[in-house]
Tab-separated table of C-alpha atoms in Angstrom:
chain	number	residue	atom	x	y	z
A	1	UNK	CA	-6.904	10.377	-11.368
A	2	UNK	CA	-9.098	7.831	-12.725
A	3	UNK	CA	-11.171	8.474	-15.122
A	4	UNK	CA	-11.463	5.538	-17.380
A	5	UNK	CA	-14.534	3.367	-17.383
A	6	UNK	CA	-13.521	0.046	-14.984
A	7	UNK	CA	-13.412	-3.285	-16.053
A	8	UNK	CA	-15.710	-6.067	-14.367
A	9	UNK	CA	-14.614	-8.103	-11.681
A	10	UNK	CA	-12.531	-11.312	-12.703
A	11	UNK	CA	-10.328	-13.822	-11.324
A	12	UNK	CA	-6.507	-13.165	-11.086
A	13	UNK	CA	-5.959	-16.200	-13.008
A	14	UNK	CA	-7.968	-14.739	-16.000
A	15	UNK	CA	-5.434	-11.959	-16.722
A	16	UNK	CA	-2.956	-12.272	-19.255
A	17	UNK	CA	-1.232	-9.181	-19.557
A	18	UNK	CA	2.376	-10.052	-20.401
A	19	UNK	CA	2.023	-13.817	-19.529
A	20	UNK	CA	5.073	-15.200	-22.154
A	21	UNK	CA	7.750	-13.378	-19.986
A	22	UNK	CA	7.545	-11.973	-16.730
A	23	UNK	CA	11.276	-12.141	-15.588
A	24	UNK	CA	12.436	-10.201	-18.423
A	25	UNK	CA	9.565	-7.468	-18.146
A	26	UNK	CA	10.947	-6.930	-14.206
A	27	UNK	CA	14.621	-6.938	-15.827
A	28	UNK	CA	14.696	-3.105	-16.347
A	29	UNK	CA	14.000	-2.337	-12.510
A	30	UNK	CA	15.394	-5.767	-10.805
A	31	UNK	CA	18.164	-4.233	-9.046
A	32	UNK	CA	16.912	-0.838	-8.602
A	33	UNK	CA	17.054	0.314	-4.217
A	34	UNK	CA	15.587	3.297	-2.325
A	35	UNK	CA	17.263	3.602	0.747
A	36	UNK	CA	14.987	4.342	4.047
A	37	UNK	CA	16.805	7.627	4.304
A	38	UNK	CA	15.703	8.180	0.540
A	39	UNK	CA	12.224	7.931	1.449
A	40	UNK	CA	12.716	10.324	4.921
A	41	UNK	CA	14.183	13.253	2.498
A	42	UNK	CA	11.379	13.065	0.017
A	43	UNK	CA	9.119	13.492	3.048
A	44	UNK	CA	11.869	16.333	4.304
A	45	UNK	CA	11.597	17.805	0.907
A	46	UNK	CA	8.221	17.818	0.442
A	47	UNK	CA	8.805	15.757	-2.955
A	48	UNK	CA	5.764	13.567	-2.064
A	49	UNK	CA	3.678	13.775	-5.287
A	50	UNK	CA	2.208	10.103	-4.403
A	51	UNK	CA	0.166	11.747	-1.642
A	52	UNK	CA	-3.336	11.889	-2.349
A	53	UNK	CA	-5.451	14.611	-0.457
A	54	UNK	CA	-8.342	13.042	-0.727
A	55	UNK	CA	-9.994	9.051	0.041
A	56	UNK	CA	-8.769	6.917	-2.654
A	57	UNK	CA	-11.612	6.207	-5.107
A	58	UNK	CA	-11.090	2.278	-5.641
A	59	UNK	CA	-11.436	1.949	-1.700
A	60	UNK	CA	-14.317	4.308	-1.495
A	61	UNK	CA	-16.016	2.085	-4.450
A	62	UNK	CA	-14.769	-0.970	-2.872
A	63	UNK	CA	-14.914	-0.788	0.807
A	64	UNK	CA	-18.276	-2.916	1.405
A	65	UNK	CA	-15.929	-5.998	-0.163
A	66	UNK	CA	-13.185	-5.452	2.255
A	67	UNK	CA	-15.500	-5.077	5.560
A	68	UNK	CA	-17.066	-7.921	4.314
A	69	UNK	CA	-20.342	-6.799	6.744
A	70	UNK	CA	-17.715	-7.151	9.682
A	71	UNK	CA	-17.869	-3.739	12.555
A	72	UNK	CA	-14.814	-2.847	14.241
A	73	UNK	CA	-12.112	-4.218	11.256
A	74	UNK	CA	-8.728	-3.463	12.315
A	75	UNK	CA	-6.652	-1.628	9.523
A	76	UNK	CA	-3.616	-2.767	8.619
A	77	UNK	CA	-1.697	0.886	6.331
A	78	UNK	CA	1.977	-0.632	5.331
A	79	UNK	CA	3.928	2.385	4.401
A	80	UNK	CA	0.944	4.779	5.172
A	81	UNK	CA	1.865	8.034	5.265
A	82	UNK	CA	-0.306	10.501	5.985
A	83	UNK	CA	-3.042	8.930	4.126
A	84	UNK	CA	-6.424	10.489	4.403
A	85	UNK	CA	-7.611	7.246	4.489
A	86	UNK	CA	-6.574	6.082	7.423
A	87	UNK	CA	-9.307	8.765	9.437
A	88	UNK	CA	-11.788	8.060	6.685
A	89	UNK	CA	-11.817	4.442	8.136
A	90	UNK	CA	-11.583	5.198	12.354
A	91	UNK	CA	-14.411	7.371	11.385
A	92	UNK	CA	-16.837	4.605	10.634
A	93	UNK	CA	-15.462	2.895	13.887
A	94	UNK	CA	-12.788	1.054	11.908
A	95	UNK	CA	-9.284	0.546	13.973
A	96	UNK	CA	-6.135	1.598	11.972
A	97	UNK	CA	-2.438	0.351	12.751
A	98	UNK	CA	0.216	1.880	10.040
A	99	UNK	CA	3.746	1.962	9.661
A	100	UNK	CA	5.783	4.504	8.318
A	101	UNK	CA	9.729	5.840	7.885
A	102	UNK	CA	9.105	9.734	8.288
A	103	UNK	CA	8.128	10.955	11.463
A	104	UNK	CA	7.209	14.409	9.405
A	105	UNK	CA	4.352	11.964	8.081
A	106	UNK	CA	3.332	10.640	11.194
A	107	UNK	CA	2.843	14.119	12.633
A	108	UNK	CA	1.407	15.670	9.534
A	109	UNK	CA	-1.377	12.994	9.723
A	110	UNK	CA	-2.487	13.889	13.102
A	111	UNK	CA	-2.243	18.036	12.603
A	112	UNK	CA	-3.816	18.128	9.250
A	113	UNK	CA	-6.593	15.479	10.849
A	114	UNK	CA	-7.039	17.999	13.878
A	115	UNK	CA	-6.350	14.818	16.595
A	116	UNK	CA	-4.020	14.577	19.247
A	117	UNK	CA	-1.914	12.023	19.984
A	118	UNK	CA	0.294	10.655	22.467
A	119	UNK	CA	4.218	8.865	21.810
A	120	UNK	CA	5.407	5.721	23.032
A	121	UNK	CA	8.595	3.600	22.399
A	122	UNK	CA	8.441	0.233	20.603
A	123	UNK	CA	10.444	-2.276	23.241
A	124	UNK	CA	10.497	-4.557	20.712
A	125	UNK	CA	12.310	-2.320	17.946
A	126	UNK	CA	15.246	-0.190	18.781
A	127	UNK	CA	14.712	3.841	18.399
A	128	UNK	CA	11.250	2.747	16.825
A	129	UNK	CA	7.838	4.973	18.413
A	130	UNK	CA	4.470	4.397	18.534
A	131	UNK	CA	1.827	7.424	17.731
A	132	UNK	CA	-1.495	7.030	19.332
A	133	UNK	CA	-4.474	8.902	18.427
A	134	UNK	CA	-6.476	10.319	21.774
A	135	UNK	CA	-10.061	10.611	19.592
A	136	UNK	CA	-9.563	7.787	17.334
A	137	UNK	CA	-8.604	4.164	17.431
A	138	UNK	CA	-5.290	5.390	15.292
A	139	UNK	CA	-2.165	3.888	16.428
A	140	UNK	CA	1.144	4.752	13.782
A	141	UNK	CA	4.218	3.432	14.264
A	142	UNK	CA	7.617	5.044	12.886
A	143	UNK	CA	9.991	2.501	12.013
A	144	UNK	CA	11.272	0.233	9.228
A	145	UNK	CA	8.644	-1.846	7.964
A	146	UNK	CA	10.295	-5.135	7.955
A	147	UNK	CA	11.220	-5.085	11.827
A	148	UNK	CA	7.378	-5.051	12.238
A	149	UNK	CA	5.492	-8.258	12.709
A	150	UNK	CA	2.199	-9.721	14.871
A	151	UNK	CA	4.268	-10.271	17.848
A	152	UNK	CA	4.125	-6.290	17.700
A	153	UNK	CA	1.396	-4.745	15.804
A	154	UNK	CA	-0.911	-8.499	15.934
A	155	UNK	CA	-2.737	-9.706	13.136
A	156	UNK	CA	-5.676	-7.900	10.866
A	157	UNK	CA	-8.560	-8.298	9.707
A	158	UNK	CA	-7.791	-5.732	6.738
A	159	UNK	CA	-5.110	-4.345	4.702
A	160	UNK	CA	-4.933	-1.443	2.778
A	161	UNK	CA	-2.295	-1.544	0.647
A	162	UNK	CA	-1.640	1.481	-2.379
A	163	UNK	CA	1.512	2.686	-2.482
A	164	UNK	CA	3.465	-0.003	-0.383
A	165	UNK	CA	4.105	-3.029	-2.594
A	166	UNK	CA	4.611	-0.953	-5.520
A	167	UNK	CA	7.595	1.379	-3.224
A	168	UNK	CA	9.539	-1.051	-1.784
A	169	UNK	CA	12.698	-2.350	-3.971
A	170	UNK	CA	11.763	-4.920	-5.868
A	171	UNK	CA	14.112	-7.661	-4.378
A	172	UNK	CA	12.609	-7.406	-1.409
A	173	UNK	CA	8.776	-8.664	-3.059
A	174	UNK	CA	9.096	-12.205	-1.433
A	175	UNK	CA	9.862	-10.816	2.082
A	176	UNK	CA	7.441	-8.436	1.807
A	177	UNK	CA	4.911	-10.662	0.976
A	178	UNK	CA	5.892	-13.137	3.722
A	179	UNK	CA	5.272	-10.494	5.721
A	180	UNK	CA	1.864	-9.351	4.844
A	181	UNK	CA	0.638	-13.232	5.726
A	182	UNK	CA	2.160	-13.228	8.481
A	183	UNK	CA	-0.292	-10.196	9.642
A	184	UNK	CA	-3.330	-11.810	7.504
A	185	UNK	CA	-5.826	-13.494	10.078
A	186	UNK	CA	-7.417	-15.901	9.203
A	187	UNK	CA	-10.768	-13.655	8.191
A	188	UNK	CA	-8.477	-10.918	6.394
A	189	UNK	CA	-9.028	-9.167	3.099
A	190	UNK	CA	-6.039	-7.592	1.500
A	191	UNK	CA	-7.021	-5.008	-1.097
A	192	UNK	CA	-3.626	-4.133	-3.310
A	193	UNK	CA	-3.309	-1.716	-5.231
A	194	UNK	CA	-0.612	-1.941	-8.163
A	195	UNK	CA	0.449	-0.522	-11.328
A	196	UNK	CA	1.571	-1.819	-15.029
A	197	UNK	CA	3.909	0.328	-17.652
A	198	UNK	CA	6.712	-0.620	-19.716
A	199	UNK	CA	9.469	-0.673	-16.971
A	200	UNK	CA	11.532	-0.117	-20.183
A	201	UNK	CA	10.962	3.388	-19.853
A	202	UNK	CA	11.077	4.234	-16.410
A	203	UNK	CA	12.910	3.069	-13.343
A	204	UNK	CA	10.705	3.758	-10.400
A	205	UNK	CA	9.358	4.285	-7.830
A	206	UNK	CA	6.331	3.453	-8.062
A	207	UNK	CA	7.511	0.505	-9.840
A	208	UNK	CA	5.883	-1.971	-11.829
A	209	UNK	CA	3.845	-4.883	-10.130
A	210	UNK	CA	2.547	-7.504	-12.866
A	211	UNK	CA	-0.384	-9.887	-11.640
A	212	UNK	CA	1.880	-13.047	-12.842
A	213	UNK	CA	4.024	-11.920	-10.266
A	214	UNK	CA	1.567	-11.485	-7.322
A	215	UNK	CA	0.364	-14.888	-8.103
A	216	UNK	CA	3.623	-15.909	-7.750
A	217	UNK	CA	4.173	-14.495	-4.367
A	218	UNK	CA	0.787	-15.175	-2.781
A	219	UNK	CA	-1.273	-17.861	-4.620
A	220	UNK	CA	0.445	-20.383	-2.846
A	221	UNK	CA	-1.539	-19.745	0.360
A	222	UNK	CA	-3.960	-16.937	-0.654
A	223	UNK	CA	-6.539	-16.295	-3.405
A	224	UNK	CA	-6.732	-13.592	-5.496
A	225	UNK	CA	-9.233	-11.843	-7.221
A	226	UNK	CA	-8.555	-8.566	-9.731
A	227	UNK	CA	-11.369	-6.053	-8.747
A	228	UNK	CA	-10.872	-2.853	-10.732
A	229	UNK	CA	-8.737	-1.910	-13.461
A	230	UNK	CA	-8.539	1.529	-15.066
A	231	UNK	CA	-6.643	3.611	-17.191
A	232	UNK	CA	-4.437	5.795	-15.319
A	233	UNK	CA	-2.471	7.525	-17.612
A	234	UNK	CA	-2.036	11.251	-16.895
A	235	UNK	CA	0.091	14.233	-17.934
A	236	UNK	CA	2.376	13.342	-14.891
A	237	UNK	CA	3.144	9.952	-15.760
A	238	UNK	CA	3.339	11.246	-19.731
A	239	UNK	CA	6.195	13.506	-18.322
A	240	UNK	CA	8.000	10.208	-16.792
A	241	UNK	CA	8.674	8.950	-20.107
A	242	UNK	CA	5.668	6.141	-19.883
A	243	UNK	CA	3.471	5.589	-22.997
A	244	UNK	CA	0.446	3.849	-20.777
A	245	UNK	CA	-0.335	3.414	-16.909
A	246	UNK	CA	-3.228	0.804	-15.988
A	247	UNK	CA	-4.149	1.125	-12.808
A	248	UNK	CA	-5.166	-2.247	-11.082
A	249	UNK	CA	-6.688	-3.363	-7.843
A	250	UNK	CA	-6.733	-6.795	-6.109
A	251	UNK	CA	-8.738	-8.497	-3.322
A	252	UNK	CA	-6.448	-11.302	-1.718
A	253	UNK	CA	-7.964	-13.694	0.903
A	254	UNK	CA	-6.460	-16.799	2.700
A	255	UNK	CA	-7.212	-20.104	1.657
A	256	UNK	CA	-9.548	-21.892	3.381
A	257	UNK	CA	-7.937	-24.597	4.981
């Protein structure tokens, strides 16, 4: 999917894509909502086009920054899916904790991964279930993301994040990010993933993330750092309406206190 030459590194603070006005750039898709039970028919429907079958290449290129030279990272997947990524990472001895709506996902992961697994309620969250992998240090949890916290899953030394901030509804950005330092240790790199179109001319999901905005919601306690960006404009996204897709991806750490 990307196949535009990336950009150097460069502070957050350094990009000025659509700096005058922010608010009215989110306008078009403030109010926009996808229900849970939205999300659980795509899965029941198949209509999951934001799969990817394969390692995503900006973690694959990226993935020495995030481990930092650290063994045994634990994982945090937010809205995971069946990511491949998720056994890419247990397989270099990486521990992996996701969370995720469909149960169709959950169990896809583990078949199409050939591992076994065993099923466990939550205590802590009503009808919610835990998946644990028997071969790898895998453990999925089915249940709305925002009833999960570190008095459940603990904190992480990692999170992978594509697909996640950009899917929930945007209203729900400063919870969500209240939530994702909440599960930050103090050690933890957060690589996000997030997109930027003309929100003009499409409604979402994925919606459109600008950096102003993720400097609003974490640069109070966190600093951020824009990795990668690319051109990810394809026939797909031409067929949404969009005009231009840029692909970009962040590394967020906590602030030293």
């Amino acid at each position: 999917m990307l196949s535009s030459p990336l950009l150097d590194a460069s502070p957050l603070s350094s990009c000025s894509w659509g700096q005058p006005n922010t608010t009215s750039m989110l306008a078009p898709q403030a109010d926009q909502v996808m229900a849970l039970g939205d999300w659980e028919e795509r899965w029941q429907e198949d209509r999951i086009g934001f799969h990817q079958p394969h390692v995503h290449k900006m973690l694959e290129k990226n993935i020495d920054k995030v481990v930092s030279g650290r063994t045994g990272v634990r994982f945090f997947f937010p809205l995971c899916g069946k990511a491949v990524d998720m056994k890419w990472l247990a397989d270099m001895g990486h521990s992996v904790v996701g969370v995720e709506i469909s149960e169709k996902a959950i169990k896809q992961f583990f078949a199409e991964n050939n591992l076994t697994y065993s099923e466990e309620p939550v205590p802590a969250i009503p009808a919610a279930k835990v998946y644990k992998s028997s071969e790898r240090n895998i453990s999925l949890y089915q249940c709305d993301l925002f009833k999960f916290s570190s008095s459940i899953g603990g904190q992480f030394g990692a999170i992978w994040d594509r697909g996640s901030l950009v899917a929930i509804n945007p209203r729900d950005r400063e919870t969500y990010a209240d939530l994702i330092i909440s599960l930050m240790a103090k050690d933890c790199r957060y690589l996000l993933d997030t997109l930027l179109y003309n929100a003009a001319l499409y409604s979402g999901p994925p919606f459109f993330v600008p950096d102003e905005q993720l400097a609003s919601l974490f640069g109070k306690s966190c600093d951020l750092e824009l990795l990668q960006s690319a051109d990810a404009m394809t026939e797909r996204y031409r067929a949404w309406g969009l005009d231009s897709l840029t692909e970009n991806l962040h590394l967020i750490t906590p602030k030293s206190i």
